[in-house]
CSV table of C-alpha atoms and ligand atoms in Angstrom, one decimal:
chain,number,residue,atom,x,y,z
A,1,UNK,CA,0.0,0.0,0.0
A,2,UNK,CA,2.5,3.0,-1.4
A,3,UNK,CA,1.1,6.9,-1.7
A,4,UNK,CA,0.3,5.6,-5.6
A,5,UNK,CA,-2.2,3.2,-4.3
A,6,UNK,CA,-3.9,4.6,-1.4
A,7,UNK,CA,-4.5,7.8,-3.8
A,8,UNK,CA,-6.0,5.2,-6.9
A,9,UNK,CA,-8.0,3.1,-3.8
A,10,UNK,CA,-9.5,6.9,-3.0
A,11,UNK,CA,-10.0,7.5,-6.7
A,12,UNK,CA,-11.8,4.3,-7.4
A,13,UNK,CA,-14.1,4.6,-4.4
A,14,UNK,CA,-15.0,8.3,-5.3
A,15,UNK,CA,-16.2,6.7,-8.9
A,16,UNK,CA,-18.5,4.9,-7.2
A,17,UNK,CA,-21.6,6.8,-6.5
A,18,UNK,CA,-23.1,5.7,-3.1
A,19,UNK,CA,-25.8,8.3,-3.1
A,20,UNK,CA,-27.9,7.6,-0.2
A,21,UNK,CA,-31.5,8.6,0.1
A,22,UNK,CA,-34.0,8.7,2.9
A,23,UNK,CA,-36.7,6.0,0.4
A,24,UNK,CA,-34.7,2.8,0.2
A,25,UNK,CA,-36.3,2.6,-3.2
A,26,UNK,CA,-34.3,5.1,-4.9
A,27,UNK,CA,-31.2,4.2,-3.8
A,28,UNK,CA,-28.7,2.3,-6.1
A,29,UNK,CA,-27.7,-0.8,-4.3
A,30,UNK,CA,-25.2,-2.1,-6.7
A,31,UNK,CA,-23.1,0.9,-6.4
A,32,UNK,CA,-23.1,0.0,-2.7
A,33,UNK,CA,-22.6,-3.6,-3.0
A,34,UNK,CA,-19.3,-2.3,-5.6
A,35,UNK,CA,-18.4,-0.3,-3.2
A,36,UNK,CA,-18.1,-2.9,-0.9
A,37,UNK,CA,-16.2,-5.1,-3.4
A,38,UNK,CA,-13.7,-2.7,-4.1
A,39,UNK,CA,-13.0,-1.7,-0.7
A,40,UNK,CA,-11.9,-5.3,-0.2
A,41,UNK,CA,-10.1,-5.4,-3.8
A,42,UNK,CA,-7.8,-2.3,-2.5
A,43,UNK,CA,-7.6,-3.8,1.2
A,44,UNK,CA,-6.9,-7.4,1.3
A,45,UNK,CA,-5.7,-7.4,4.0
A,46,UNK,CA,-7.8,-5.6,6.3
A,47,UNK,CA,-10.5,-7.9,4.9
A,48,UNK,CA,-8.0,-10.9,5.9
A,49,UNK,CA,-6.7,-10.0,9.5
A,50,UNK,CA,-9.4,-8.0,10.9
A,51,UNK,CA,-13.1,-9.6,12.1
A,52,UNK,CA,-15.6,-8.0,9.9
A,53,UNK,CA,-19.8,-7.5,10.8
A,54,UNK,CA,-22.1,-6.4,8.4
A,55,UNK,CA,-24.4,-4.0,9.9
A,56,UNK,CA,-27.6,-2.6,8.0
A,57,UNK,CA,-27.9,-2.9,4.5
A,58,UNK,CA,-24.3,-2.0,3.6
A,59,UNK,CA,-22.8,-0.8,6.8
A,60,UNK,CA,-19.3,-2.3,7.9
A,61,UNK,CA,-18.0,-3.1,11.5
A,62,UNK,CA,-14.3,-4.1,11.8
A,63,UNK,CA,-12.8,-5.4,14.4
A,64,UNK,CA,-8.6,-5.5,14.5
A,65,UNK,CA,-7.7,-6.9,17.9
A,66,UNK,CA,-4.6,-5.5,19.7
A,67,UNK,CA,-2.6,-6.7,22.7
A,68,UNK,CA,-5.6,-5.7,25.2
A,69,UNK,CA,-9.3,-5.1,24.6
A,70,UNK,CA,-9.1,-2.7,27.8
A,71,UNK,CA,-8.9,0.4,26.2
A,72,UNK,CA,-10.7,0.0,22.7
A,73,UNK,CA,-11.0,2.8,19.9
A,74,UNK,CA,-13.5,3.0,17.3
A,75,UNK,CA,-12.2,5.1,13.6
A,76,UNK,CA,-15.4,5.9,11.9
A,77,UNK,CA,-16.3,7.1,8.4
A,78,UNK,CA,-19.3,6.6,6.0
A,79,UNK,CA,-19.8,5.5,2.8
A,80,UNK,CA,-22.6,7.1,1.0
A,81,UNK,CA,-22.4,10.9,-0.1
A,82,UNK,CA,-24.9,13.4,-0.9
A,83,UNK,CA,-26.2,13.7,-4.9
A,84,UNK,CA,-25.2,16.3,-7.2
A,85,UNK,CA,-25.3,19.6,-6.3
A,86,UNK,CA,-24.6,22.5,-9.0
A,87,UNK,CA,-22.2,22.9,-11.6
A,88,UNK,CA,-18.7,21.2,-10.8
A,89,UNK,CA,-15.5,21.8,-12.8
A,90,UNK,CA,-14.9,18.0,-13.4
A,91,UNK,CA,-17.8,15.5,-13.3
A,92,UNK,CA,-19.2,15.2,-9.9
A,93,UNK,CA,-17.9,11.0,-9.7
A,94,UNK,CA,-14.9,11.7,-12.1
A,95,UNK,CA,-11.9,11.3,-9.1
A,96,UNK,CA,-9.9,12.4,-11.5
A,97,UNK,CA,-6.1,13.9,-10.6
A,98,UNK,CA,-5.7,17.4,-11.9
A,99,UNK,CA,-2.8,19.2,-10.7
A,100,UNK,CA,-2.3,17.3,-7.6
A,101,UNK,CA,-5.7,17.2,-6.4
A,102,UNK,CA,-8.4,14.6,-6.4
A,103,UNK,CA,-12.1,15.9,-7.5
A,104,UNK,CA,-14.9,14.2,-6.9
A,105,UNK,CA,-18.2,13.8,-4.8
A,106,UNK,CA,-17.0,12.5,-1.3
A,107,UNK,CA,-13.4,13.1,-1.7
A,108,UNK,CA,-13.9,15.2,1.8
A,109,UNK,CA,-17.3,13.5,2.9
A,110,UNK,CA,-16.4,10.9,3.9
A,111,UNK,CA,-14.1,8.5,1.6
A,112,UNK,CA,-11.4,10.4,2.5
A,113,UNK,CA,-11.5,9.5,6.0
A,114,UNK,CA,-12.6,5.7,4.7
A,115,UNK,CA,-9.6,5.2,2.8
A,116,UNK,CA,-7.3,7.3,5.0
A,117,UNK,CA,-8.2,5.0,7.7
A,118,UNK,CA,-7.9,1.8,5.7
A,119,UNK,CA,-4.5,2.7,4.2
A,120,UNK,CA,-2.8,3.7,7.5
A,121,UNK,CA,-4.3,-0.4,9.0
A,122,UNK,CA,-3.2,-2.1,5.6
A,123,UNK,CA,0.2,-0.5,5.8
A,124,UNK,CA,0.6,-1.5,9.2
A,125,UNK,CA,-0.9,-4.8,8.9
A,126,UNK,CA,1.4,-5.6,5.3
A,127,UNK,CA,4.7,-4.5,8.9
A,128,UNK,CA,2.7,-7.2,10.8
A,129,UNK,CA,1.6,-4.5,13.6
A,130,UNK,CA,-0.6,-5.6,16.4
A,131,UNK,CA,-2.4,-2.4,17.6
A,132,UNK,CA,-1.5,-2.0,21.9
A,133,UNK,CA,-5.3,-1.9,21.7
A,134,UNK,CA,-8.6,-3.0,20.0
A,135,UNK,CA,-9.5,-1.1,17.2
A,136,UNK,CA,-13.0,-1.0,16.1
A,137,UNK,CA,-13.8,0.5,11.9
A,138,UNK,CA,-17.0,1.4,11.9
A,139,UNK,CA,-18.1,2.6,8.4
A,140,UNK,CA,-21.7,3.7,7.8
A,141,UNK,CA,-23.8,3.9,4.6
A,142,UNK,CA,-26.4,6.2,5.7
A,143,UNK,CA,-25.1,9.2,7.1
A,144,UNK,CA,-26.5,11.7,4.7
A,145,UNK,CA,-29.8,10.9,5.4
A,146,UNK,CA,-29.6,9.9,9.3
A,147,UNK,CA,-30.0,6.3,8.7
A,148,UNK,CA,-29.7,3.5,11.1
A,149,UNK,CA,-26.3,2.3,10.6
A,150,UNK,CA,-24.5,4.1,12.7
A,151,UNK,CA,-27.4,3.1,15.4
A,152,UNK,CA,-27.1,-0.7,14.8
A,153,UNK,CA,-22.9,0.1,14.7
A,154,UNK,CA,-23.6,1.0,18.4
A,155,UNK,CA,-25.8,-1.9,19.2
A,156,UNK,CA,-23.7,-4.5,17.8
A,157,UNK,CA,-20.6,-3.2,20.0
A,158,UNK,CA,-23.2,-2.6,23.3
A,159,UNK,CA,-24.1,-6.3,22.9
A,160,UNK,CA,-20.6,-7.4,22.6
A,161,UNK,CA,-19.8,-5.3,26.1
A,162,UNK,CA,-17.8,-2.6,24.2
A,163,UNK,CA,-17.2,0.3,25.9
A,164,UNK,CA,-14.8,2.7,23.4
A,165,UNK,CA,-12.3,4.4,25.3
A,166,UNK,CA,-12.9,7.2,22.5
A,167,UNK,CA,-14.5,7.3,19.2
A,168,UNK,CA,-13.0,9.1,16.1
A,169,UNK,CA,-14.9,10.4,13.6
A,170,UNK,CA,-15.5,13.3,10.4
A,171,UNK,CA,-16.2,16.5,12.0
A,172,UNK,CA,-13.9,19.1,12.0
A,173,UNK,CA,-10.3,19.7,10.0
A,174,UNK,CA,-7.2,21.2,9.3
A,175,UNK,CA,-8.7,24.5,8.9
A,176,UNK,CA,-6.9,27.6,6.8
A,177,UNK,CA,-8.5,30.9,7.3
A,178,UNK,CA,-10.7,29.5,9.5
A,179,UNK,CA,-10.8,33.1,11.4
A,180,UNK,CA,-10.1,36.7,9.7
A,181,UNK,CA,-6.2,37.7,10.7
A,182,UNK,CA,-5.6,34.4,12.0
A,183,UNK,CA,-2.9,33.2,9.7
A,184,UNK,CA,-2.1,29.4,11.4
A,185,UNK,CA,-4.5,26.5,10.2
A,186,UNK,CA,-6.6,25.5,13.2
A,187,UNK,CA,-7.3,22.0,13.9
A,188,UNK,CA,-10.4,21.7,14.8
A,189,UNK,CA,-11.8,18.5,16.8
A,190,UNK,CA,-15.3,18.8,17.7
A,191,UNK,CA,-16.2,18.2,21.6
A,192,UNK,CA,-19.8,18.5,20.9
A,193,UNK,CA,-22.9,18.9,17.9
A,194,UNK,CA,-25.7,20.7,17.9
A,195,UNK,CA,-29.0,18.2,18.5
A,196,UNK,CA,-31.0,18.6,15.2
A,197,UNK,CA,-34.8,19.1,15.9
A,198,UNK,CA,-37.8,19.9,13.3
A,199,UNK,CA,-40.9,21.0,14.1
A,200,UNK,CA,-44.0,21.8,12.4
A,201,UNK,CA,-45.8,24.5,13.4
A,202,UNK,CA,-49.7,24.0,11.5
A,203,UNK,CA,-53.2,26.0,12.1
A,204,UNK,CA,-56.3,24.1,11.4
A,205,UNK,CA,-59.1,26.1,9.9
A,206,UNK,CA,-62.5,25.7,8.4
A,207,UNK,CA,-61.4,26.6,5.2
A,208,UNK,CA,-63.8,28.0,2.3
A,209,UNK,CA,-64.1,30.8,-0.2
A,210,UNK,CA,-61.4,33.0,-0.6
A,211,UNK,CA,-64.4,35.8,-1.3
A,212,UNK,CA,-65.8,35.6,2.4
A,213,UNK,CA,-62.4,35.1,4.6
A,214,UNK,CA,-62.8,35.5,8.3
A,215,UNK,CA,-59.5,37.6,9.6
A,216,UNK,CA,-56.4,35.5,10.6
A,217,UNK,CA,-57.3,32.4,9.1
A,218,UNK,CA,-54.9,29.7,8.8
A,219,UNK,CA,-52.2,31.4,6.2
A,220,UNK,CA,-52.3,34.5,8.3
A,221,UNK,CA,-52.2,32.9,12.0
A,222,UNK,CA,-48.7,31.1,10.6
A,223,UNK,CA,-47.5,33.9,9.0
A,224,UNK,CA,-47.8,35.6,12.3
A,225,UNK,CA,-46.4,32.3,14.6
A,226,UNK,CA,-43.0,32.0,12.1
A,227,UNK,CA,-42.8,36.3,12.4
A,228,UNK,CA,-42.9,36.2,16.3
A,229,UNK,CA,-40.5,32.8,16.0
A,230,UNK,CA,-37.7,34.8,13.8
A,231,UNK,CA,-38.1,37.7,16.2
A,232,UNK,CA,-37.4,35.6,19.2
A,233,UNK,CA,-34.0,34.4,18.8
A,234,UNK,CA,-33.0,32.1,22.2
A,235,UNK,CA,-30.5,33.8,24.3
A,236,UNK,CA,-27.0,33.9,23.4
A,237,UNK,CA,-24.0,32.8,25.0
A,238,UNK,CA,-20.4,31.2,24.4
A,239,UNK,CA,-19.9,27.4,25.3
A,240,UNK,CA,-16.6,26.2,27.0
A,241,UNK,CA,-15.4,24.7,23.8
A,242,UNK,CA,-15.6,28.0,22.3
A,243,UNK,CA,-14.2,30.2,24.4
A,244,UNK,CA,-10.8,27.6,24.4
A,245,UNK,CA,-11.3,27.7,20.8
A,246,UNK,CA,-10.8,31.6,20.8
A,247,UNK,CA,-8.4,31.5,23.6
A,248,UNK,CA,-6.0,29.1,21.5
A,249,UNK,CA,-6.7,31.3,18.1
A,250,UNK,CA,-6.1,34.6,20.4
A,251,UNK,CA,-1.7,33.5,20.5
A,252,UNK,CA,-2.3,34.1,16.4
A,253,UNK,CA,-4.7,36.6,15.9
A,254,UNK,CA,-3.8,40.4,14.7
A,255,UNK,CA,-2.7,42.8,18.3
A,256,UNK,CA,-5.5,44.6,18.3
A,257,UNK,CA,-8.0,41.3,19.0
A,258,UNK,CA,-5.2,39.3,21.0
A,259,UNK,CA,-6.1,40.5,24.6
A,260,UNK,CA,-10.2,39.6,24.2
A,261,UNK,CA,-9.5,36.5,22.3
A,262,UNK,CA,-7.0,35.0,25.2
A,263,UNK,CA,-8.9,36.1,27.8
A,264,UNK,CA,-12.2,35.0,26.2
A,265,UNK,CA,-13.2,33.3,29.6
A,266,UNK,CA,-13.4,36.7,31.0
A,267,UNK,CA,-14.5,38.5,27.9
A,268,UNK,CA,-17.4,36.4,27.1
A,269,UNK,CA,-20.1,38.5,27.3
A,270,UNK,CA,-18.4,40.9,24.9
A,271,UNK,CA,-17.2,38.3,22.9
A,272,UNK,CA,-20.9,36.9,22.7
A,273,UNK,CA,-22.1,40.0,21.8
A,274,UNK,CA,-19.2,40.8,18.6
A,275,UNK,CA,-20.2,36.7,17.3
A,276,UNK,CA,-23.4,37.9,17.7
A,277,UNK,CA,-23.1,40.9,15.4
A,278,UNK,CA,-20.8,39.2,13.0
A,279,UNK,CA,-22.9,37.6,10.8
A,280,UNK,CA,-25.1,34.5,10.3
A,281,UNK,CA,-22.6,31.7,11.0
A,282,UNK,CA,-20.6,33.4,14.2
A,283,UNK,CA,-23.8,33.8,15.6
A,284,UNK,CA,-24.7,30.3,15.0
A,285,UNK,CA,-21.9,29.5,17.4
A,286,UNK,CA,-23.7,31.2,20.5
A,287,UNK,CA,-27.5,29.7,20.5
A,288,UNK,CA,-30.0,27.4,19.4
A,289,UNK,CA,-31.1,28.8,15.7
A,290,UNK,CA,-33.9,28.6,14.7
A,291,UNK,CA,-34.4,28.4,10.2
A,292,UNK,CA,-37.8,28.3,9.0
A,293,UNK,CA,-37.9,26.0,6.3
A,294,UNK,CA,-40.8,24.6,4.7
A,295,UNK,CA,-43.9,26.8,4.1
A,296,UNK,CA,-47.5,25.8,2.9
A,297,UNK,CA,-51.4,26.8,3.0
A,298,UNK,CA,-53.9,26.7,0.4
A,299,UNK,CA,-53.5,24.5,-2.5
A,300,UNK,CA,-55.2,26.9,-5.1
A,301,UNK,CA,-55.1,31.0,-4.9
A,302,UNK,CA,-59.2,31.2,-4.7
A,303,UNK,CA,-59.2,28.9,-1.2
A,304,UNK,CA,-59.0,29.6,2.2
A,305,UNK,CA,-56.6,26.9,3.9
A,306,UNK,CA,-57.9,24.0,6.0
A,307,UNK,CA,-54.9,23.8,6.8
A,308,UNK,CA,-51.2,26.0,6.7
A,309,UNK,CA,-47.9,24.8,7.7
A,310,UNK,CA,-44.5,25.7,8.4
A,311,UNK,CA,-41.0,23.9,9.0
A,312,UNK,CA,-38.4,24.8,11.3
A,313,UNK,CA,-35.3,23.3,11.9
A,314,UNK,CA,-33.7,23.8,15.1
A,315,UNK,CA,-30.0,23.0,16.4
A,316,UNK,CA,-29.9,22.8,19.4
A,317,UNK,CA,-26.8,24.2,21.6
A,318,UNK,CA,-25.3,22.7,24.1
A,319,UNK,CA,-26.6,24.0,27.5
A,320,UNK,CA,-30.4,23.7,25.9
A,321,UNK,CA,-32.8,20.9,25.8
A,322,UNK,CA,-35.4,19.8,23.5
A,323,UNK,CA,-38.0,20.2,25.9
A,324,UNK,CA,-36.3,23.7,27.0
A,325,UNK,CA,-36.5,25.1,23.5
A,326,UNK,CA,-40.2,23.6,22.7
A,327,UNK,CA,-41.3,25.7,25.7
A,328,UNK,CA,-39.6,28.5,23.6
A,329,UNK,CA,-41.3,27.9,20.9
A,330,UNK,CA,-44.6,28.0,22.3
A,331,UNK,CA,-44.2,31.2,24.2
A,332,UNK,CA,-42.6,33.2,21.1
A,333,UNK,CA,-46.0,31.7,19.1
A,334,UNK,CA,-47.5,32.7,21.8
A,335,UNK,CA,-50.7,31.6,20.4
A,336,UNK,CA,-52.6,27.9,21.2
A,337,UNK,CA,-53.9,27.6,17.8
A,338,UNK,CA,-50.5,26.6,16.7
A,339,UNK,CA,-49.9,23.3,17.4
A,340,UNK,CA,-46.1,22.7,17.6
A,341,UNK,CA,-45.7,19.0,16.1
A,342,UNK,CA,-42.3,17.8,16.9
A,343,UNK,CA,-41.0,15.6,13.6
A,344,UNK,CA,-37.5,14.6,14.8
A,345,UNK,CA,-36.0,15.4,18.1
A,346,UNK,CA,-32.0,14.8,19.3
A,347,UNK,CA,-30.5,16.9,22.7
A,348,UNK,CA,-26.8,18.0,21.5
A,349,UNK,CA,-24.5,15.7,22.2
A,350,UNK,CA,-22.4,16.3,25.8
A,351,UNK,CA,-19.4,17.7,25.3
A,352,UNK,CA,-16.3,15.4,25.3
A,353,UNK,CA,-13.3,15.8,28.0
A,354,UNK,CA,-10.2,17.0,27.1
A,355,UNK,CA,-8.4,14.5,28.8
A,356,UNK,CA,-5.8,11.6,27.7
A,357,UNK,CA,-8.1,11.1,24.9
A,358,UNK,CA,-7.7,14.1,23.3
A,359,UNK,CA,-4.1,14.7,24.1
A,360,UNK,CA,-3.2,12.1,22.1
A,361,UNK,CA,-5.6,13.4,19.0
A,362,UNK,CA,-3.9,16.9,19.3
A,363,UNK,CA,-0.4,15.2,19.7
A,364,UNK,CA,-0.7,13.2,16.6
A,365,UNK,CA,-2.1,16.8,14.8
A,366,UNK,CA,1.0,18.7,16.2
A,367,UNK,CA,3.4,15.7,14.9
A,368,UNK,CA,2.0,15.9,11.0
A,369,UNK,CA,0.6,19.1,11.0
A,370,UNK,CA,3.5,21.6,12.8
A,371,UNK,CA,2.3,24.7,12.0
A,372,UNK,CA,-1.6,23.8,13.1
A,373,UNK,CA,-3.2,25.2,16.4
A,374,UNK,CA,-5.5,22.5,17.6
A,375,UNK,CA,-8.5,23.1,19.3
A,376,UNK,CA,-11.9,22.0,20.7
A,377,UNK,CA,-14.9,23.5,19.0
A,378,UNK,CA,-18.7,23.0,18.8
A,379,UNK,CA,-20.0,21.4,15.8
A,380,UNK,CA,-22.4,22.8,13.6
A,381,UNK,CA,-23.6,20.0,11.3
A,382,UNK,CA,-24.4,16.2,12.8
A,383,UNK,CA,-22.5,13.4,12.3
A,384,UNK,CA,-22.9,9.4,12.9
A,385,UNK,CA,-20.9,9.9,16.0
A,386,UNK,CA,-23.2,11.3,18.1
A,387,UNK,CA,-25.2,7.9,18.6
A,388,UNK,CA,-21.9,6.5,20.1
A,389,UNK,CA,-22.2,8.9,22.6
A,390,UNK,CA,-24.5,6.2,24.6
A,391,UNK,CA,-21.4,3.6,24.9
A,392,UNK,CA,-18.6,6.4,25.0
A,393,UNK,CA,-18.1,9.6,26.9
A,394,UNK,CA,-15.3,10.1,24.7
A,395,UNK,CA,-16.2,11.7,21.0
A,396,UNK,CA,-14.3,13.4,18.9
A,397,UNK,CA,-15.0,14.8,15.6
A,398,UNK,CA,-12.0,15.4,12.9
A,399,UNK,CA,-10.4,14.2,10.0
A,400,UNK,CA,-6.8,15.0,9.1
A,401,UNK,CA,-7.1,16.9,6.4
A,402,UNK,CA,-6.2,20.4,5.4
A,403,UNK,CA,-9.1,22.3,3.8
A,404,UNK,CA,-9.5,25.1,3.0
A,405,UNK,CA,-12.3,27.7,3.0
A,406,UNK,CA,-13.7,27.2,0.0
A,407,UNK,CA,-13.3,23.0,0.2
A,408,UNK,CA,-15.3,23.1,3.2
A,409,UNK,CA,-17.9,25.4,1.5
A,410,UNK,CA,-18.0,22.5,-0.9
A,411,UNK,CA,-19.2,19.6,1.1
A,412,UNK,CA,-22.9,18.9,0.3
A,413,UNK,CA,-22.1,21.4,-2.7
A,414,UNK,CA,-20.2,21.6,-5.9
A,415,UNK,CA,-16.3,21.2,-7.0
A,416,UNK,CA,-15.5,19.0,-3.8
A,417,UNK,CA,-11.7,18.0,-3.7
A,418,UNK,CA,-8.9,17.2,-2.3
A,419,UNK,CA,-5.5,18.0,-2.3
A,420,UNK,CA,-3.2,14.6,-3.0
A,421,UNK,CA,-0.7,15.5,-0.9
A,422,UNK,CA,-3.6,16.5,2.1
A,423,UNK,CA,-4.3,12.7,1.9
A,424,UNK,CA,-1.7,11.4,2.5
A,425,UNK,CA,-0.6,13.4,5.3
A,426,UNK,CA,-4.1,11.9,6.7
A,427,UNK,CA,-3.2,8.6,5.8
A,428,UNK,CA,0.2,9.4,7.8
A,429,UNK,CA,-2.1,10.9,10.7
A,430,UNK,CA,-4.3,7.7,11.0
A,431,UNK,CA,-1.4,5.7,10.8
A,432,UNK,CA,0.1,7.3,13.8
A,433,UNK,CA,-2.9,7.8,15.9
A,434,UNK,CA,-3.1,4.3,16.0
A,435,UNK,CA,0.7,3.4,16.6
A,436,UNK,CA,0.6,6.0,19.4
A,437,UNK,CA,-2.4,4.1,20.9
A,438,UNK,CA,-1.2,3.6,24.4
A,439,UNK,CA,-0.6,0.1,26.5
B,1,LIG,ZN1,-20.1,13.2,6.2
């Protein structure tokens, strides 16, 4: 397993499209089953030496045993990727090398954490290395669209009597310009995610004639609910996470921001208030947010609704709960003729120590990655981790790889890619997390 054929193993699985979809019906299940065959093609002998369960339809739980099972790890990464999104430079499943970079649908979510993690075991398993602990692969194939994989991963190693010491999964990245001024990439592994929750906010009416309407019917009454909701933002404030995350950034940001930056524990009202006013995605980082989504009422433009709807999605912050944040809800409505219908509900995850653990992820990013400032940091988007959060107290989100701004503005979007040489300093980082496993 040389550079040449962990980057053709990454191209080859990046042809493959494993587009996932919520309907079972319209997903392609011989790209999945391929997918599966050529992940053992470029891995024989992670197929050979490690104990493999199938789990859901096309999920994969490894199992490589080490000299003690006291102190296991589980290396997670999924195999399905979102469709096609916009227009992309190459053709979204081409994996083709331009340049020295590998294009392609996945190439950052997630097959390059898949086959960074399988080239680092099959170059240590072709030295005949025995891990100084268990180490559990757990690759799902229905991340995208919140699948059970990852679920059934966690039951299959609770029913075994697996207790991960820590779980390593996508997430956060060797981040360039990650801050304005700040020149050092930041690694960031995420301690925590936001719990996604969507509710439906709907008004029931009598309907009718749009030529007699009675005032705030249906239409109007949500109109009103989603106007109070946006104007009702839950209060804001800066979780421990963040204000380390700012506090490690502070050592490399520009003079004039140093002194609120490293003292952010002190600062954090301030601090608050500036991520606040910064814009849409800084203020994301203090509070629950609340995005109104989905929208309907009458079917024709001559009818009064029966019924009108509207979607929010909610991510929930750390510090609030489901429950906590309904009761929000209700009292910004303020109005009982919205019923609040709760479609999905997930409490963020807790946020992970900073302990041995994670020493030894930021160790392993300070041996390949130099100039990199790791750091905790809240997690916007979910990931598959957060169901192993019920067998581990210890979850980490990151994959080694350095991205830039506008790579991570390409996951779930167009032009996706990844820099050949990026890869295989993340083959290098997996392949040293695991050798620096301790006895
Ligand atoms: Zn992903």
């Amino acid at each position: 397993m040389d550079d040449d054929a962990a980057v053709a193993a990454l191209q080859a699985l990046v042809r493959i499209p494993t587009v996932s979809d919520r309907d079972p019906a319209n997903v392609d299940v011989a790209a999945f089953d391929e997918a599966l065959d050529e992940l053992e093609r470029r891995f024989p002998l992670v197929h050979q030496h490690l104990e493999l369960t199938r789990v859901d339809t096309h999920g994969l739980l490894f199992r490589w045993i080490g000299r003690s099972d006291a102190k296991p790890v589980v290396m997670m990464a999924h195999l399905d990727v979102v469709p096609v999104e916009g227009q992309w430079q190459y053709p979204t499943f081409s994996g083709k090398v331009v340049d020295g970079t590998i294009w392609g649908r996945g190439t950052l979510d997630d097959k390059g954490s898949l086959v960074g993690i399988c080239a680092a075991v099959e170059r240590l398993l072709v030295e005949g290395f025995v891990p100084a602990q268990d180490v559990w692969l757990s690759f799902g194939c229905n991340e995208e669209v919140s699948g059970t994989s990852a679920v059934l991963a966690v039951e299959a190693l609770g029913a075994r009597g697996v207790q991960p010491w820590f779980v390593i999964d996508e997430g956060g990245a060797i981040a360039s310009e990650a801050f304005p001024g700040v020149a050092a990439p930041i690694g960031v592994i995420g301690v925590t995610e936001k719990g996604v929750t969507s509710v439906e906010l709907r008004v029931e009416g009598r309907g009718g004639h749009a030529s007699t309407p009675a005032k705030l019917g249906p239409t109007a009454r949500i109109a009103r609910a989603i106007t109070r909701l946006d104007n009702s933002p839950m209060p804001a404030s800066v979780p421990a996470p963040t204000v380390e995350l700012f506090r490690r950034m502070g050592a490399h940001a520009p003079l004039a921001l140093r002194p609120i930056m490293q003292n952010a524990g002190r600062a954090k009202p301030l601090l608050t208030r500036a991520l606040v006013l910064a814009g849409a995605e800084p203020a994301a980082m203090t509070r629950t947010t609340f995005a109104i989504t989905t929208l309907s009422g009458a079917p024709a433009l001559n009818v009064i609704a029966a019924t009108a709807k509207a979607g929010v999605n909610i991510r929930i912050m750390v510090g609030d709960t489901v429950t906590g944040v309904l009761e929000h809800v209700r009292k910004a409505v303020d109005d009982d003729q919205v019923h609040i219908d709760v479609v999905e509900q997930n409490e963020p995850s807790p946020i992970s120590p900073m302990d041995e653990a994670f020493e030894l992820i930021e160790g392993t990013i300070t041996e390949i990655f130099p100039d990199a400032v790791p750091s905790p940091y809240v997690m916007m988007a979910a990931t598959d981790s957060r169901f192993f959060t019920a067998i581990c107290p210890r979850v980490y989100r990151f994959a080694p790889f350095r991205m830039t701004k506008a790579q991570r503005e390409s996951i779930h979007s167009f032009d996706e890619h990844l820099g050949v040489d990026a890869f295989l300093d993340g083959v290098r980082w997996y392949r040293r997390l695991i050798e620096r496993l301790p006895a």
